CSV table of C-alpha atoms in Angstrom, one decimal:
chain,number,residue,atom,x,y,z
A,130,MET,CA,-72.4,-119.3,-55.9
A,131,GLY,CA,-74.5,-116.2,-55.0
A,132,ARG,CA,-72.3,-115.6,-51.9
A,133,LEU,CA,-69.2,-115.8,-54.0
A,134,VAL,CA,-70.6,-113.3,-56.5
A,135,ALA,CA,-71.6,-110.9,-53.7
A,136,MET,CA,-68.2,-111.2,-52.0
A,137,GLY,CA,-66.5,-110.5,-55.4
A,138,LEU,CA,-68.6,-107.4,-56.0
A,139,LEU,CA,-67.9,-106.2,-52.4
A,140,GLY,CA,-64.2,-106.7,-53.0
A,141,ILE,CA,-64.3,-104.7,-56.2
A,142,ALA,CA,-66.3,-102.0,-54.5
A,143,LEU,CA,-63.9,-101.8,-51.6
A,144,ALA,CA,-60.9,-101.7,-54.0
A,145,PHE,CA,-62.5,-98.9,-56.0
A,146,LEU,CA,-63.2,-96.9,-52.9
A,147,GLY,CA,-59.7,-97.4,-51.6
A,148,GLU,CA,-58.2,-96.3,-54.9
A,149,ARG,CA,-60.5,-93.2,-54.9
A,150,LEU,CA,-59.4,-92.3,-51.3
A,151,LEU,CA,-55.7,-92.6,-52.3
A,152,ALA,CA,-56.3,-90.5,-55.3
A,153,LEU,CA,-58.1,-87.8,-53.2
A,154,ARG,CA,-55.1,-87.8,-50.8
A,155,ASN,CA,-52.8,-87.2,-53.7
A,156,ARG,CA,-55.0,-84.4,-55.1
A,157,LEU,CA,-55.0,-82.8,-51.6
A,158,LYS,CA,-51.2,-83.3,-51.4
A,159,ALA,CA,-51.9,-84.8,-47.9
A,160,SER,CA,-48.2,-85.4,-47.3
A,161,GLY,CA,-47.1,-82.0,-48.6
A,162,GLU,CA,-44.6,-79.9,-46.6
A,163,VAL,CA,-43.1,-76.5,-47.3
A,164,GLU,CA,-39.7,-75.0,-46.8
A,165,SER,CA,-39.8,-71.5,-45.4
A,166,VAL,CA,-39.2,-68.5,-47.7
A,167,ASP,CA,-39.3,-65.3,-45.7
A,168,LEU,CA,-39.7,-61.7,-46.8
A,169,PRO,CA,-37.7,-59.1,-44.7
A,170,ASP,CA,-40.4,-56.5,-44.1
A,171,CYS,CA,-43.8,-58.1,-43.2
A,172,HIS,CA,-46.4,-57.6,-40.5
A,173,LEU,CA,-49.9,-59.0,-39.8
A,174,ILE,CA,-52.8,-56.7,-40.6
A,175,LYS,CA,-54.6,-55.6,-37.5
A,176,GLY,CA,-58.4,-56.3,-37.6
A,177,ILE,CA,-58.2,-59.4,-39.8
A,178,GLU,CA,-58.5,-62.4,-37.5
A,179,ALA,CA,-60.9,-64.8,-39.2
A,180,GLY,CA,-59.9,-65.0,-42.9
A,181,SER,CA,-59.4,-62.7,-45.9
A,182,GLU,CA,-60.2,-65.2,-48.6
A,183,ASP,CA,-59.8,-62.7,-51.6
A,184,ILE,CA,-58.3,-59.3,-52.2
A,185,ASP,CA,-58.7,-57.0,-55.2
A,186,ILE,CA,-56.8,-53.7,-55.6
A,187,LEU,CA,-57.9,-50.6,-57.6
A,188,PRO,CA,-55.4,-48.7,-59.8
A,189,ASN,CA,-55.4,-45.9,-57.2
A,190,GLY,CA,-54.1,-48.3,-54.4
A,191,LEU,CA,-57.4,-49.0,-52.6
A,192,ALA,CA,-57.5,-52.6,-51.7
A,193,PHE,CA,-60.7,-54.5,-50.9
A,194,PHE,CA,-60.6,-57.6,-48.6
A,195,SER,CA,-63.3,-60.3,-48.5
A,196,VAL,CA,-63.3,-61.4,-44.8
A,197,GLY,CA,-65.1,-63.9,-42.6
A,198,LEU,CA,-65.9,-66.8,-45.0
A,199,LYS,CA,-67.7,-69.7,-43.5
A,200,PHE,CA,-68.4,-73.0,-45.2
A,201,PRO,CA,-69.6,-76.5,-44.1
A,202,GLY,CA,-66.6,-78.5,-42.9
A,203,LEU,CA,-64.3,-75.4,-42.9
A,204,HIS,CA,-62.7,-74.2,-39.7
A,205,SER,CA,-63.6,-70.7,-38.5
A,206,PHE,CA,-62.1,-68.5,-35.8
A,207,ALA,CA,-65.3,-66.4,-35.6
A,208,PRO,CA,-68.2,-68.7,-36.4
A,209,ASP,CA,-70.9,-66.4,-35.0
A,210,LYS,CA,-69.7,-63.2,-36.7
A,211,PRO,CA,-71.0,-62.3,-40.2
A,212,GLY,CA,-68.5,-61.6,-42.9
A,213,GLY,CA,-67.7,-58.2,-44.4
A,214,ILE,CA,-65.7,-56.1,-46.8
A,215,LEU,CA,-62.6,-54.2,-45.6
A,216,MET,CA,-60.6,-51.6,-47.4
A,217,MET,CA,-57.0,-50.4,-47.1
A,218,ASP,CA,-55.4,-47.4,-48.8
A,219,LEU,CA,-51.9,-48.7,-49.9
A,220,LYS,CA,-50.8,-45.1,-50.7
A,221,GLU,CA,-50.9,-44.2,-47.0
A,222,GLU,CA,-47.6,-44.4,-45.1
A,223,LYS,CA,-49.0,-46.8,-42.5
A,224,PRO,CA,-52.1,-48.2,-44.2
A,225,ARG,CA,-54.7,-49.9,-42.0
A,226,ALA,CA,-57.8,-51.9,-42.8
A,227,ARG,CA,-61.2,-50.3,-42.3
A,228,GLU,CA,-64.6,-52.0,-42.6
A,229,LEU,CA,-66.8,-50.5,-45.3
A,230,ARG,CA,-70.4,-49.6,-44.5
A,231,ILE,CA,-73.0,-51.3,-46.6
A,232,SER,CA,-76.3,-49.7,-47.5
A,233,ARG,CA,-79.5,-50.3,-45.7
A,234,GLY,CA,-81.7,-53.1,-46.9
A,235,PHE,CA,-78.9,-55.5,-47.5
A,236,ASP,CA,-78.9,-58.6,-45.2
A,237,LEU,CA,-75.7,-58.0,-43.2
A,238,ALA,CA,-76.5,-60.8,-40.7
A,239,SER,CA,-76.1,-63.5,-43.4
A,240,PHE,CA,-73.3,-61.9,-45.4
A,241,ASN,CA,-70.8,-64.6,-46.2
A,242,PRO,CA,-68.4,-63.2,-48.8
A,243,HIS,CA,-66.1,-65.4,-50.9
A,244,GLY,CA,-64.4,-64.3,-54.2
A,245,ILE,CA,-64.5,-60.6,-55.2
A,246,SER,CA,-63.7,-58.5,-58.3
A,247,THR,CA,-63.8,-54.8,-59.2
A,248,PHE,CA,-64.9,-53.1,-62.4
A,249,ILE,CA,-64.4,-49.4,-63.3
A,250,ASP,CA,-66.9,-48.1,-65.8
A,251,ASN,CA,-66.3,-45.4,-68.5
A,252,ASP,CA,-67.7,-42.8,-66.1
A,253,ASP,CA,-65.2,-43.9,-63.4
A,254,THR,CA,-67.9,-45.6,-61.3
A,255,VAL,CA,-66.4,-48.5,-59.3
A,256,TYR,CA,-68.4,-51.7,-59.0
A,257,LEU,CA,-67.6,-54.4,-56.5
A,258,PHE,CA,-68.7,-57.9,-57.3
A,259,VAL,CA,-68.9,-60.3,-54.4
A,260,VAL,CA,-69.6,-64.0,-54.4
A,261,ASN,CA,-71.9,-64.5,-51.4
A,262,HIS,CA,-73.1,-67.6,-49.5
A,263,PRO,CA,-76.0,-66.5,-47.3
A,264,GLU,CA,-77.1,-69.5,-45.3
A,265,PHE,CA,-74.7,-71.5,-47.5
A,266,LYS,CA,-76.6,-70.6,-50.7
A,267,ASN,CA,-75.0,-69.1,-53.8
A,268,THR,CA,-75.5,-65.5,-55.0
A,269,VAL,CA,-73.4,-62.8,-56.6
A,270,GLU,CA,-73.9,-59.3,-55.1
A,271,ILE,CA,-73.1,-56.1,-57.1
A,272,PHE,CA,-72.2,-53.0,-55.1
A,273,LYS,CA,-71.3,-49.5,-56.1
A,274,PHE,CA,-68.3,-48.2,-54.2
A,275,GLU,CA,-68.9,-44.7,-52.8
A,276,GLU,CA,-65.3,-43.6,-51.9
A,277,ALA,CA,-66.3,-40.3,-50.3
A,278,GLU,CA,-68.5,-42.1,-47.7
A,279,ASN,CA,-66.3,-45.3,-47.5
A,280,SER,CA,-69.4,-47.3,-48.2
A,281,LEU,CA,-70.9,-49.8,-50.6
A,282,LEU,CA,-74.3,-49.2,-52.2
A,283,HIS,CA,-76.0,-52.6,-52.9
A,284,LEU,CA,-77.4,-52.6,-56.4
A,285,LYS,CA,-78.3,-56.2,-57.3
A,286,THR,CA,-78.4,-59.8,-56.1
A,287,ILE,CA,-77.9,-62.4,-58.9
A,288,LYS,CA,-79.1,-66.0,-58.6
A,289,HIS,CA,-79.0,-68.5,-61.5
A,290,GLU,CA,-79.3,-72.2,-62.0
A,291,LEU,CA,-75.9,-72.2,-63.8
A,292,LEU,CA,-74.3,-70.7,-60.7
A,293,PRO,CA,-74.9,-73.6,-58.2
A,294,SER,CA,-71.5,-73.5,-56.4
A,295,VAL,CA,-69.8,-70.2,-57.1
A,296,ASN,CA,-66.2,-69.7,-55.9
A,297,ASP,CA,-64.7,-66.8,-57.6
A,298,ILE,CA,-65.5,-64.1,-60.1
A,299,THR,CA,-63.9,-61.7,-62.5
A,300,ALA,CA,-66.0,-58.7,-63.7
A,301,VAL,CA,-65.9,-57.6,-67.3
A,302,GLY,CA,-68.7,-55.0,-67.3
A,303,PRO,CA,-71.1,-53.2,-64.9
A,304,ALA,CA,-73.3,-56.3,-64.7
A,305,HIS,CA,-71.2,-58.8,-66.6
A,306,PHE,CA,-68.7,-61.4,-65.3
A,307,TYR,CA,-67.1,-64.8,-65.5
A,308,ALA,CA,-67.5,-67.0,-62.5
A,309,THR,CA,-66.1,-70.4,-61.5
A,310,ASN,CA,-68.3,-73.2,-60.1
A,311,ASP,CA,-66.0,-75.4,-57.9
A,312,HIS,CA,-68.7,-78.1,-58.0
A,313,TYR,CA,-71.5,-79.1,-60.3
A,314,PHE,CA,-73.8,-79.7,-57.4
A,315,SER,CA,-75.0,-77.4,-54.6
A,316,ASP,CA,-76.0,-80.1,-52.1
A,317,PRO,CA,-73.1,-80.7,-49.6
A,318,PHE,CA,-73.3,-84.5,-49.7
A,319,LEU,CA,-73.3,-84.5,-53.5
A,320,LYS,CA,-70.4,-82.1,-53.6
A,321,TYR,CA,-68.4,-84.5,-51.4
A,322,LEU,CA,-69.3,-87.4,-53.7
A,323,GLU,CA,-68.4,-85.4,-56.8
A,324,THR,CA,-65.0,-84.6,-55.3
A,325,TYR,CA,-64.4,-88.1,-54.0
A,326,LEU,CA,-65.2,-89.6,-57.4
A,327,ASN,CA,-63.2,-86.9,-59.3
A,328,LEU,CA,-66.1,-86.4,-61.8
A,329,ARG,CA,-64.5,-83.2,-63.2
A,330,TRP,CA,-67.8,-81.5,-63.7
A,331,ALA,CA,-66.8,-78.0,-62.4
A,332,ASN,CA,-67.0,-75.2,-64.9
A,333,VAL,CA,-66.7,-71.5,-65.8
A,334,VAL,CA,-69.9,-69.5,-66.5
A,335,TYR,CA,-70.3,-66.2,-68.3
A,336,TYR,CA,-73.1,-64.0,-67.0
A,337,SER,CA,-74.7,-60.9,-68.5
A,338,PRO,CA,-78.2,-59.5,-68.1
A,339,ASN,CA,-79.0,-60.8,-71.6
A,340,GLU,CA,-77.1,-64.2,-71.7
A,341,VAL,CA,-75.9,-66.8,-69.2
A,342,LYS,CA,-73.9,-69.7,-70.5
A,343,ALA,CA,-71.2,-72.2,-69.5
A,344,VAL,CA,-68.0,-71.3,-71.4
A,345,ALA,CA,-65.4,-73.8,-70.1
A,346,GLU,CA,-65.9,-77.3,-68.6
A,347,GLY,CA,-64.0,-80.3,-67.3
A,348,PHE,CA,-62.3,-78.9,-64.2
A,349,ASP,CA,-61.7,-81.0,-61.1
A,350,SER,CA,-62.5,-77.9,-58.9
A,351,ALA,CA,-62.5,-74.6,-60.7
A,352,ASN,CA,-61.4,-71.9,-58.2
A,353,GLY,CA,-59.6,-68.6,-58.7
A,354,ILE,CA,-60.3,-66.7,-62.0
A,355,ASN,CA,-58.9,-63.5,-63.4
A,356,ILE,CA,-58.3,-61.7,-66.7
A,357,SER,CA,-55.2,-60.5,-68.4
A,358,PRO,CA,-54.4,-56.7,-68.5
A,359,ASP,CA,-55.2,-56.7,-72.3
A,360,ASN,CA,-58.5,-58.4,-71.7
A,361,LYS,CA,-57.6,-61.2,-74.2
A,362,TYR,CA,-57.2,-64.1,-71.8
A,363,ILE,CA,-58.9,-65.6,-68.8
A,364,TYR,CA,-56.9,-67.5,-66.2
A,365,VAL,CA,-58.5,-70.3,-64.2
A,366,ALA,CA,-57.0,-72.1,-61.2
A,367,ASP,CA,-58.0,-75.8,-60.9
A,368,ILE,CA,-57.1,-76.2,-57.2
A,369,LEU,CA,-57.3,-80.0,-56.9
A,370,ALA,CA,-55.6,-80.6,-60.3
A,371,HIS,CA,-52.8,-78.2,-59.3
A,372,GLU,CA,-53.2,-76.4,-62.6
A,373,ILE,CA,-53.7,-72.9,-64.1
A,374,HIS,CA,-55.6,-72.9,-67.4
A,375,VAL,CA,-55.1,-70.2,-69.9
A,376,LEU,CA,-58.2,-69.5,-72.0
A,377,GLU,CA,-58.6,-67.2,-74.9
A,378,LYS,CA,-61.6,-64.8,-74.7
A,379,HIS,CA,-63.6,-64.3,-77.9
A,380,PRO,CA,-65.9,-61.4,-79.0
A,381,ASN,CA,-69.0,-63.6,-78.2
A,382,MET,CA,-67.5,-64.1,-74.7
A,383,ASN,CA,-66.9,-67.8,-75.3
A,384,LEU,CA,-63.5,-69.3,-74.1
A,385,THR,CA,-61.1,-71.7,-75.8
A,386,GLN,CA,-58.2,-73.3,-74.0
A,387,LEU,CA,-54.7,-72.4,-75.1
A,388,LYS,CA,-52.5,-74.1,-72.5
A,389,VAL,CA,-52.3,-75.6,-69.0
A,390,LEU,CA,-49.6,-74.8,-66.5
A,391,GLU,CA,-49.0,-77.7,-64.1
A,392,LEU,CA,-47.8,-76.8,-60.6
A,393,ASP,CA,-46.8,-78.8,-57.5
A,394,THR,CA,-49.3,-77.2,-55.1
A,395,LEU,CA,-53.0,-76.4,-54.7
A,396,VAL,CA,-53.6,-73.1,-56.5
A,397,ASP,CA,-56.3,-70.9,-55.1
A,398,ASN,CA,-57.0,-67.3,-56.1
A,399,LEU,CA,-55.2,-65.5,-58.9
A,400,SER,CA,-54.2,-61.9,-58.9
A,401,ILE,CA,-52.7,-60.0,-61.9
A,402,ASP,CA,-50.0,-57.3,-61.7
A,403,PRO,CA,-51.5,-54.8,-64.2
A,404,SER,CA,-48.0,-53.4,-65.1
A,405,SER,CA,-46.3,-56.7,-65.9
A,406,GLY,CA,-49.1,-59.2,-66.4
A,407,ASP,CA,-47.5,-61.4,-63.8
A,408,ILE,CA,-49.8,-63.8,-62.0
A,409,TRP,CA,-49.6,-63.9,-58.2
A,410,VAL,CA,-51.1,-67.0,-56.6
A,411,GLY,CA,-52.1,-67.9,-53.1
A,412,CYS,CA,-51.5,-71.6,-52.7
A,413,HIS,CA,-51.9,-74.5,-50.2
A,414,PRO,CA,-49.0,-76.9,-50.1
A,415,ASN,CA,-51.1,-79.4,-48.0
A,416,GLY,CA,-54.9,-79.3,-48.7
A,417,GLN,CA,-55.8,-81.9,-46.2
A,418,LYS,CA,-54.7,-79.6,-43.3
A,419,LEU,CA,-57.2,-77.0,-44.4
A,420,PHE,CA,-60.1,-79.3,-43.8
A,421,VAL,CA,-58.8,-81.3,-40.9
A,422,TYR,CA,-57.7,-78.4,-38.7
A,423,ASP,CA,-55.2,-79.0,-36.0
A,424,PRO,CA,-53.8,-76.0,-34.2
A,425,ASN,CA,-50.7,-78.0,-33.4
A,426,ASN,CA,-50.1,-78.8,-37.0
A,427,PRO,CA,-51.8,-75.9,-38.9
A,428,PRO,CA,-52.1,-75.5,-42.7
A,429,SER,CA,-49.1,-73.8,-44.3
A,430,SER,CA,-49.0,-70.9,-46.8
A,431,GLU,CA,-47.3,-70.3,-50.1
A,432,VAL,CA,-47.2,-67.5,-52.6
A,433,LEU,CA,-46.1,-68.0,-56.2
A,434,ARG,CA,-45.3,-65.5,-58.9
A,435,ILE,CA,-45.7,-66.6,-62.5
A,436,GLN,CA,-44.0,-64.6,-65.2
A,437,ASN,CA,-44.6,-64.9,-69.0
A,438,ILE,CA,-47.3,-67.5,-68.7
A,439,LEU,CA,-48.0,-67.4,-72.4
A,440,SER,CA,-44.4,-68.5,-73.2
A,441,GLU,CA,-43.2,-72.1,-73.6
A,442,LYS,CA,-41.4,-72.0,-70.3
A,443,PRO,CA,-43.1,-69.6,-67.8
A,444,THR,CA,-41.0,-68.6,-64.8
A,445,VAL,CA,-42.5,-69.8,-61.5
A,446,THR,CA,-41.0,-68.3,-58.3
A,447,THR,CA,-41.8,-69.0,-54.7
A,448,VAL,CA,-42.0,-65.5,-53.2
A,449,TYR,CA,-43.2,-66.5,-49.7
A,450,ALA,CA,-43.7,-69.7,-47.8
A,451,ASN,CA,-44.5,-70.4,-44.1
A,452,ASN,CA,-45.3,-73.6,-42.2
A,453,GLY,CA,-48.4,-72.0,-40.5
A,454,SER,CA,-46.4,-70.5,-37.6
A,455,VAL,CA,-47.2,-67.0,-39.0
A,456,LEU,CA,-49.8,-67.4,-41.7
A,457,GLN,CA,-52.2,-70.4,-42.1
A,458,GLY,CA,-53.9,-71.3,-45.4
A,459,SER,CA,-52.9,-68.6,-47.9
A,460,SER,CA,-55.6,-68.2,-50.5
A,461,VAL,CA,-54.6,-65.0,-52.3
A,462,ALA,CA,-51.6,-62.7,-53.0
A,463,SER,CA,-52.0,-59.2,-54.6
A,464,VAL,CA,-49.3,-56.7,-55.4
A,465,TYR,CA,-49.3,-52.9,-55.8
A,466,ASP,CA,-46.4,-50.6,-56.2
A,467,GLY,CA,-43.9,-52.8,-54.3
A,468,LYS,CA,-46.4,-53.9,-51.7
A,469,LEU,CA,-47.7,-57.4,-51.3
A,470,LEU,CA,-50.9,-58.4,-49.5
A,471,ILE,CA,-51.4,-62.1,-48.6
A,472,GLY,CA,-54.9,-63.3,-47.5
A,473,THR,CA,-56.0,-66.6,-46.0
A,474,LEU,CA,-59.0,-68.8,-46.0
A,475,TYR,CA,-59.8,-68.4,-42.3
A,476,HIS,CA,-56.7,-67.0,-40.6
A,477,ARG,CA,-54.8,-63.7,-40.7
A,478,ALA,CA,-53.6,-61.4,-43.5
A,479,LEU,CA,-50.0,-60.2,-44.1
A,480,TYR,CA,-48.7,-56.9,-45.5
A,481,CYS,CA,-45.2,-57.0,-46.9
A,482,GLU,CA,-42.8,-54.5,-48.6
A,483,LEU,CA,-41.2,-56.2,-51.6
C-alpha cells in the first residue's frame, strides 16, 4: 500500500512539473517566429557590440545608452568588459555614440548597468538614474550629467530590502523613482523556482528619501516602466505575461490599475514619445532563444508602437521586425524627431530614420 501511495504522489508531482514546464514554454513563446518588417534607412551603431539594454532621450536630443549588461544564464559578447553609459547627440547630422566619463570614486570595474531614466530638475540639472548589478547585486545609482565635460558625477548609491531584483526605473524627482522588481527573490535559484512556478510575486516599488513602499503587485515578471507625458499614469510591462499595465498615479504616489493591454509577444522596455504620448516597445517574439543562445538560430527582434493606450481599442503597429540576421534580442525602442533607436539585451543597436 505504501508503495502505491508513493508512486501515486510521484506521478502527481511529475504531472505538475510537466504542466509547469509546458506553461513556462508558453510564457516564453518558445515556438514564436517573426515575419520581417524592414525600415528603409537603418544602420548599426558603431561602438555598441555587447548590448544596449535601455535607452533614454532628453528633450534636447541627447540619448543615453545603458551598455554591457551581464546576468547569470544570459549570453554576453564581452563577458570580461564592464558596462558603461554611452551618449549620442541626435541633432548631429551623423550622430555617433561616445562613452561618458564617470567621476572618480565610483567602482567602474563592477559597473553592470540595466534600466535607466533621466530627470530634469527645476534648475535644469539633469539626473541619470541607473539600475546597477555590481557582482550581480541590486543597486540604483544616481548621477548628475555634466554636459560641458561629457561626464557623469556620481551622487548616490541606493540599496533597499524592497529592491531585491530591480529591472527598470522611471525617475519622478531628483532622488525619487518608481522601480520594477522582476522577481521577489534575489537568490538565482529561488528566482528560477519563482519563475517556474509562476508565483506572480513581482512588483513595483516607489522610492523617496522619506518613504519606500510597494505600490503595485501581482506581476509575473515586472520589466519596463515609464510615465505618461502628463505624469498621470505609470506604464508597466509584464514580460512573461505579454501585457502592459496602465496604472493611475495618485498624490501620495500610490498606484491603482486602470487597464491591461494584452499582446502576442514578450514586452521589455517602454519608451514614451513626449509629443504624442505613444508607447514604443522593444519586444522578444521568442523568449527561449534569449536564454538558450544559438548563433545559428539567434533571438529575433520586434518593435511595437502603441497609440491611444487609454482608449477602448488602442492601435498596435509593428514598426520593425527581424529574425536575428541584423538585430538580436531587441529590448528597447526610443524615438526623437523622426529618428528611431533600437537597443538589445546583449547584441548591437540600430539607428533608423522614420
